[in-house]
Amino acid sequence: MSETSLEWKLEVIVLPSRDIDRSITFYRDQVGFVLDHDVSPAPGVRIVQLTPRGSSCSVVVLQGMGSDGSAPISGLQLVVRDVEAARSELLERGVDVAPVTRMGDGDASAFIYFSDPDGNGWAVQEIRNRSDWLT
């Protein structure tokens, strides 16, 4: 099979949420995501999009479109330059975040973990040496 010439960009992950307002509060006010959209395009339908600062991939929580109360998603991952600073910020914002786990001494070996109020599980990995980090 040959390679495709198309670019494929992951831009949205839909997360289950039993309470959209609670999800907005968690992701915007506690984790620090930017609230991009909060729209109700039809009666009983609500679509909320939030994006981590510096990311081109957003999360969306929905109401009235068949995803309410779905099973939690695990394995979501964010990447930061300084995992200790990220953990401190999350703790200051009231997020229940696990202590730093180090899986060796090299770059990309430190992680923290947390879950949102619906049980969607996040990992935050420290990668210090990336060419795309802003100075």
Coordinates of N, CA and C in Angstrom, one line a residue:
M1 N 0.8 -1.2 0.0 CA 0.0 0.0 0.0 C 0.9 1.2 0.0
S2 N 0.6 2.2 -0.8 CA 1.4 3.4 -0.9 C 1.0 4.5 0.1
E3 N 1.9 5.4 0.3 CA 1.6 6.5 1.2 C 0.6 7.4 0.6
T4 N -0.2 8.1 1.5 CA -1.1 9.1 1.0 C -0.5 10.4 0.9
S5 N -0.9 11.2 0.0 CA -0.4 12.6 -0.1 C -1.2 13.6 0.7
L6 N -2.2 13.1 1.3 CA -3.1 14.0 2.1 C -2.5 14.2 3.5
E7 N -2.7 15.4 4.1 CA -2.3 15.6 5.5 C -3.6 15.3 6.3
W8 N -3.4 14.6 7.4 CA -4.5 14.3 8.3 C -4.2 14.9 9.7
K9 N -5.0 15.8 10.1 CA -4.8 16.6 11.3 C -5.9 16.2 12.3
L10 N -5.5 15.8 13.5 CA -6.5 15.5 14.5 C -6.8 16.9 15.2
E11 N -8.1 17.3 15.1 CA -8.4 18.6 15.6 C -9.5 18.6 16.7
V12 N -10.3 17.6 16.8 CA -11.3 17.5 17.8 C -11.5 16.1 18.4
I13 N -11.6 16.1 19.7 CA -11.9 14.9 20.4 C -13.2 15.1 21.2
V14 N -14.2 14.3 20.9 CA -15.5 14.4 21.6 C -15.5 13.6 22.9
L15 N -15.7 14.3 24.0 CA -15.7 13.7 25.4 C -17.1 13.6 25.9
P16 N -17.4 12.4 26.5 CA -18.7 12.3 27.2 C -18.8 13.2 28.4
S17 N -20.0 13.8 28.6 CA -20.2 14.7 29.7 C -21.7 14.6 30.1
R18 N -21.9 14.4 31.4 CA -23.3 14.3 31.9 C -23.8 15.7 32.3
D19 N -22.8 16.7 32.5 CA -23.2 18.0 32.9 C -22.3 19.0 32.2
I20 N -22.7 19.6 31.1 CA -21.9 20.5 30.3 C -21.4 21.7 31.0
D21 N -22.2 22.3 31.8 CA -21.7 23.5 32.6 C -20.6 23.1 33.6
R22 N -20.7 21.9 34.2 CA -19.7 21.4 35.1 C -18.4 21.1 34.2
S23 N -18.5 20.6 33.0 CA -17.4 20.4 32.2 C -16.7 21.7 31.8
I24 N -17.5 22.7 31.5 CA -16.9 24.0 31.1 C -16.1 24.6 32.3
T25 N -16.7 24.5 33.5 CA -16.1 25.0 34.7 C -14.7 24.3 34.9
F26 N -14.7 22.9 34.7 CA -13.5 22.2 35.0 C -12.5 22.5 33.9
Y27 N -12.8 22.4 32.6 CA -11.8 22.6 31.6 C -11.3 24.1 31.5
R28 N -12.3 25.0 31.6 CA -11.9 26.4 31.4 C -11.3 27.0 32.7
D29 N -12.0 26.8 33.8 CA -11.6 27.5 35.1 C -10.5 26.7 35.8
Q30 N -10.5 25.4 35.8 CA -9.5 24.6 36.5 C -8.3 24.2 35.7
V31 N -8.6 23.7 34.5 CA -7.4 23.2 33.7 C -6.8 24.3 32.9
G32 N -7.6 25.3 32.5 CA -7.1 26.5 31.8 C -7.3 26.5 30.3
F33 N -8.2 25.6 29.8 CA -8.5 25.6 28.4 C -9.2 26.9 28.0
V34 N -9.2 27.2 26.7 CA -9.9 28.4 26.2 C -11.3 27.9 25.7
L35 N -12.3 28.6 26.1 CA -13.7 28.3 25.6 C -13.8 28.9 24.3
D36 N -13.9 28.1 23.2 CA -14.0 28.6 21.9 C -15.4 28.8 21.4
H37 N -16.3 27.9 21.7 CA -17.7 27.9 21.3 C -18.6 27.3 22.3
D38 N -19.7 27.9 22.5 CA -20.8 27.4 23.3 C -22.1 27.7 22.6
V39 N -22.6 26.8 21.8 CA -23.7 27.1 20.9 C -24.8 26.1 21.1
S40 N -26.0 26.5 20.8 CA -27.2 25.7 20.8 C -27.9 25.8 19.4
P41 N -27.4 25.0 18.4 CA -27.9 25.2 17.1 C -29.4 24.7 16.8
A42 N -29.9 23.9 17.8 CA -31.3 23.4 17.6 C -31.8 23.2 19.1
P43 N -33.1 23.1 19.2 CA -33.7 22.9 20.5 C -33.1 21.6 21.1
G44 N -32.7 21.7 22.4 CA -32.1 20.5 23.1 C -30.7 20.1 22.7
V45 N -30.1 20.8 21.8 CA -28.7 20.5 21.4 C -27.8 21.6 21.8
R46 N -26.7 21.2 22.4 CA -25.7 22.2 22.8 C -24.3 21.6 22.5
I47 N -23.4 22.5 21.9 CA -22.1 22.0 21.5 C -21.1 23.0 22.1
V48 N -20.2 22.5 22.9 CA -19.2 23.3 23.6 C -17.8 22.8 23.1
Q49 N -16.9 23.8 22.7 CA -15.6 23.4 22.3 C -14.6 24.2 23.1
L50 N -13.6 23.5 23.6 CA -12.5 24.1 24.5 C -11.2 23.6 23.9
T51 N -10.2 24.5 24.0 CA -8.9 24.1 23.4 C -7.8 24.4 24.4
P52 N -6.9 23.5 24.7 CA -5.7 23.8 25.5 C -4.9 24.8 24.9
R53 N -4.3 25.8 25.7 CA -3.5 26.8 25.1 C -2.3 26.2 24.4
G54 N -2.1 26.7 23.1 CA -1.0 26.2 22.3 C -1.3 25.0 21.5
S55 N -2.5 24.4 21.6 CA -2.8 23.2 20.9 C -3.7 23.5 19.7
S56 N -3.6 22.6 18.7 CA -4.5 22.7 17.5 C -5.6 21.7 17.6
C57 N -5.6 20.9 18.7 CA -6.7 19.9 18.9 C -7.5 20.4 20.1
S58 N -8.8 20.4 19.9 CA -9.8 20.8 20.9 C -10.6 19.6 21.4
V59 N -11.2 19.8 22.5 CA -12.2 18.9 23.1 C -13.6 19.5 22.9
V60 N -14.6 18.6 22.6 CA -15.9 19.0 22.5 C -16.8 18.2 23.4
V61 N -17.7 18.9 24.1 CA -18.7 18.2 24.9 C -20.0 18.5 24.3
L62 N -20.9 17.5 24.2 CA -22.2 17.7 23.5 C -23.4 17.4 24.4
Q63 N -24.5 17.9 24.1 CA -25.8 17.6 24.7 C -26.8 17.4 23.6
G64 N -27.6 16.4 23.7 CA -28.7 16.2 22.8 C -28.2 15.6 21.4
M65 N -27.1 15.0 21.3 CA -26.6 14.4 20.1 C -26.1 13.0 20.2
G66 N -26.7 12.3 21.2 CA -26.4 10.9 21.4 C -25.1 10.5 22.2
S67 N -24.4 11.5 22.7 CA -23.2 11.2 23.4 C -23.3 11.4 24.9
D68 N -24.5 11.8 25.4 CA -24.7 12.1 26.8 C -24.4 10.9 27.6
G69 N -23.6 11.0 28.7 CA -23.4 9.9 29.6 C -22.7 8.7 29.1
S70 N -22.0 8.8 28.0 CA -21.2 7.7 27.4 C -20.1 7.3 28.4
A71 N -19.5 6.1 28.2 CA -18.4 5.7 29.0 C -17.3 6.6 29.0
P72 N -16.5 6.8 30.0 CA -15.4 7.7 30.0 C -14.3 7.3 29.0
I73 N -13.5 8.2 28.6 CA -12.4 8.0 27.7 C -11.1 8.1 28.5
S74 N -10.2 7.2 28.3 CA -8.9 7.3 28.9 C -7.8 7.4 27.9
G75 N -6.6 7.7 28.4 CA -5.5 7.8 27.5 C -5.3 9.1 26.8
L76 N -6.1 10.1 27.1 CA -5.9 11.5 26.6 C -4.6 12.0 27.1
Q77 N -3.9 12.7 26.2 CA -2.5 13.2 26.7 C -2.2 14.6 26.2
L78 N -1.7 15.4 27.2 CA -1.2 16.7 26.9 C 0.3 16.6 27.1
V79 N 1.0 17.6 26.5 CA 2.4 17.7 26.6 C 2.8 19.1 27.1
V80 N 3.7 19.2 28.0 CA 4.1 20.4 28.6 C 5.7 20.4 28.6
R81 N 6.2 21.6 28.8 CA 7.7 21.7 28.9 C 8.1 21.4 30.3
D82 N 7.3 21.8 31.3 CA 7.6 21.6 32.7 C 6.5 21.0 33.5
V83 N 6.6 19.7 33.8 CA 5.5 18.9 34.4 C 5.3 19.4 35.9
E84 N 6.4 19.8 36.6 CA 6.2 20.3 37.9 C 5.4 21.5 38.0
A85 N 5.7 22.5 37.1 CA 4.9 23.7 37.0 C 3.5 23.4 36.6
A86 N 3.3 22.5 35.7 CA 1.9 22.1 35.3 C 1.1 21.5 36.5
R87 N 1.8 20.7 37.2 CA 1.1 20.1 38.4 C 0.8 21.1 39.4
S88 N 1.7 22.0 39.7 CA 1.5 23.1 40.6 C 0.3 24.0 40.2
E89 N 0.2 24.3 38.9 CA -0.9 25.1 38.4 C -2.2 24.4 38.6
L90 N -2.2 23.1 38.2 CA -3.5 22.4 38.3 C -3.9 22.3 39.8
L91 N -3.0 22.0 40.7 CA -3.3 21.9 42.1 C -3.9 23.3 42.6
E92 N -3.3 24.4 42.2 CA -3.7 25.7 42.6 C -5.1 26.0 42.1
R93 N -5.5 25.4 40.9 CA -6.8 25.6 40.3 C -7.8 24.5 40.9
G94 N -7.4 23.7 41.8 CA -8.3 22.8 42.4 C -8.5 21.4 41.7
V95 N -7.6 21.1 40.8 CA -7.7 19.8 40.1 C -7.0 18.7 41.0
D96 N -7.6 17.6 41.2 CA -7.0 16.5 41.9 C -6.0 15.8 40.9
V97 N -4.8 16.1 41.1 CA -3.8 15.6 40.2 C -2.7 14.7 40.9
A98 N -2.4 13.6 40.3 CA -1.4 12.7 41.0 C 0.0 13.3 41.0
P99 N 0.8 12.8 41.9 CA 2.2 13.2 42.0 C 2.9 12.9 40.7
V100 N 4.0 13.5 40.4 CA 4.8 13.3 39.2 C 5.4 11.8 39.3
T101 N 5.2 11.1 38.2 CA 5.8 9.8 38.0 C 6.9 9.9 37.0
R102 N 8.1 9.4 37.4 CA 9.2 9.5 36.5 C 9.6 8.0 36.1
M103 N 9.7 7.9 34.8 CA 10.0 6.6 34.2 C 11.4 6.6 33.6
G104 N 12.4 7.1 34.4 CA 13.7 7.2 33.9 C 14.2 8.6 34.1
D105 N 15.4 8.9 33.6 CA 16.0 10.2 33.8 C 16.0 11.1 32.5
G106 N 15.6 10.5 31.4 CA 15.7 11.2 30.1 C 14.5 12.1 29.9
D107 N 14.6 12.9 28.8 CA 13.5 13.7 28.5 C 12.3 12.9 28.1
A108 N 11.1 13.4 28.3 CA 9.9 12.7 27.9 C 9.6 11.5 28.9
S109 N 10.1 11.5 30.0 CA 9.9 10.4 31.0 C 9.1 10.8 32.2
A110 N 8.6 12.0 32.3 CA 7.9 12.4 33.5 C 6.4 12.7 33.2
F111 N 5.5 12.2 34.0 CA 4.1 12.3 33.8 C 3.3 12.7 35.0
I112 N 2.2 13.3 34.8 CA 1.2 13.5 35.9 C -0.2 13.0 35.3
Y113 N -1.1 12.7 36.2 CA -2.4 12.2 35.7 C -3.5 12.8 36.5
F114 N -4.6 13.1 35.8 CA -5.9 13.5 36.4 C -7.1 13.1 35.6
S115 N -8.2 13.2 36.2 CA -9.5 12.9 35.5 C -10.5 14.1 35.6
D116 N -11.3 14.2 34.7 CA -12.4 15.2 34.8 C -13.5 14.7 35.6
P117 N -14.5 15.5 35.9 CA -15.6 15.0 36.7 C -16.4 13.9 36.1
D118 N -16.3 13.6 34.8 CA -17.0 12.5 34.2 C -16.1 11.2 34.1
G119 N -14.9 11.3 34.6 CA -14.0 10.2 34.6 C -13.1 10.0 33.4
N120 N -13.2 11.0 32.5 CA -12.3 11.0 31.4 C -10.8 11.2 31.9
G121 N -9.9 10.3 31.5 CA -8.6 10.3 32.1 C -7.5 11.0 31.2
W122 N -6.7 11.8 31.8 CA -5.7 12.6 31.2 C -4.3 12.2 31.7
A123 N -3.3 12.2 30.9 CA -1.9 12.2 31.2 C -1.3 13.5 30.7
V124 N -0.3 14.0 31.5 CA 0.4 15.2 31.1 C 1.9 14.7 31.1
Q125 N 2.5 14.8 29.9 CA 3.9 14.3 29.7 C 4.8 15.6 29.6
E126 N 5.9 15.5 30.3 CA 6.9 16.5 30.1 C 7.9 16.2 29.0
I127 N 8.0 17.1 28.0 CA 9.0 17.0 26.9 C 9.6 18.4 26.9
R128 N 10.8 18.5 27.3 CA 11.5 19.7 27.4 C 12.1 20.1 26.0
N129 N 12.6 19.2 25.3 CA 13.3 19.5 24.0 C 12.4 19.3 22.8
R130 N 11.7 20.3 22.5 CA 10.9 20.3 21.3 C 11.2 21.6 20.5
S131 N 11.3 21.5 19.2 CA 11.6 22.6 18.4 C 10.4 23.6 18.3
D132 N 9.2 23.2 18.6 CA 8.1 24.1 18.5 C 7.7 24.8 19.7
W133 N 8.4 24.6 20.8 CA 8.1 25.4 22.1 C 8.4 26.8 21.8
L134 N 7.5 27.7 22.3 CA 7.8 29.1 22.2 C 8.8 29.4 23.3
T135 N 9.7 30.4 23.1 CA 10.7 30.7 24.1 C 10.1 31.5 25.2

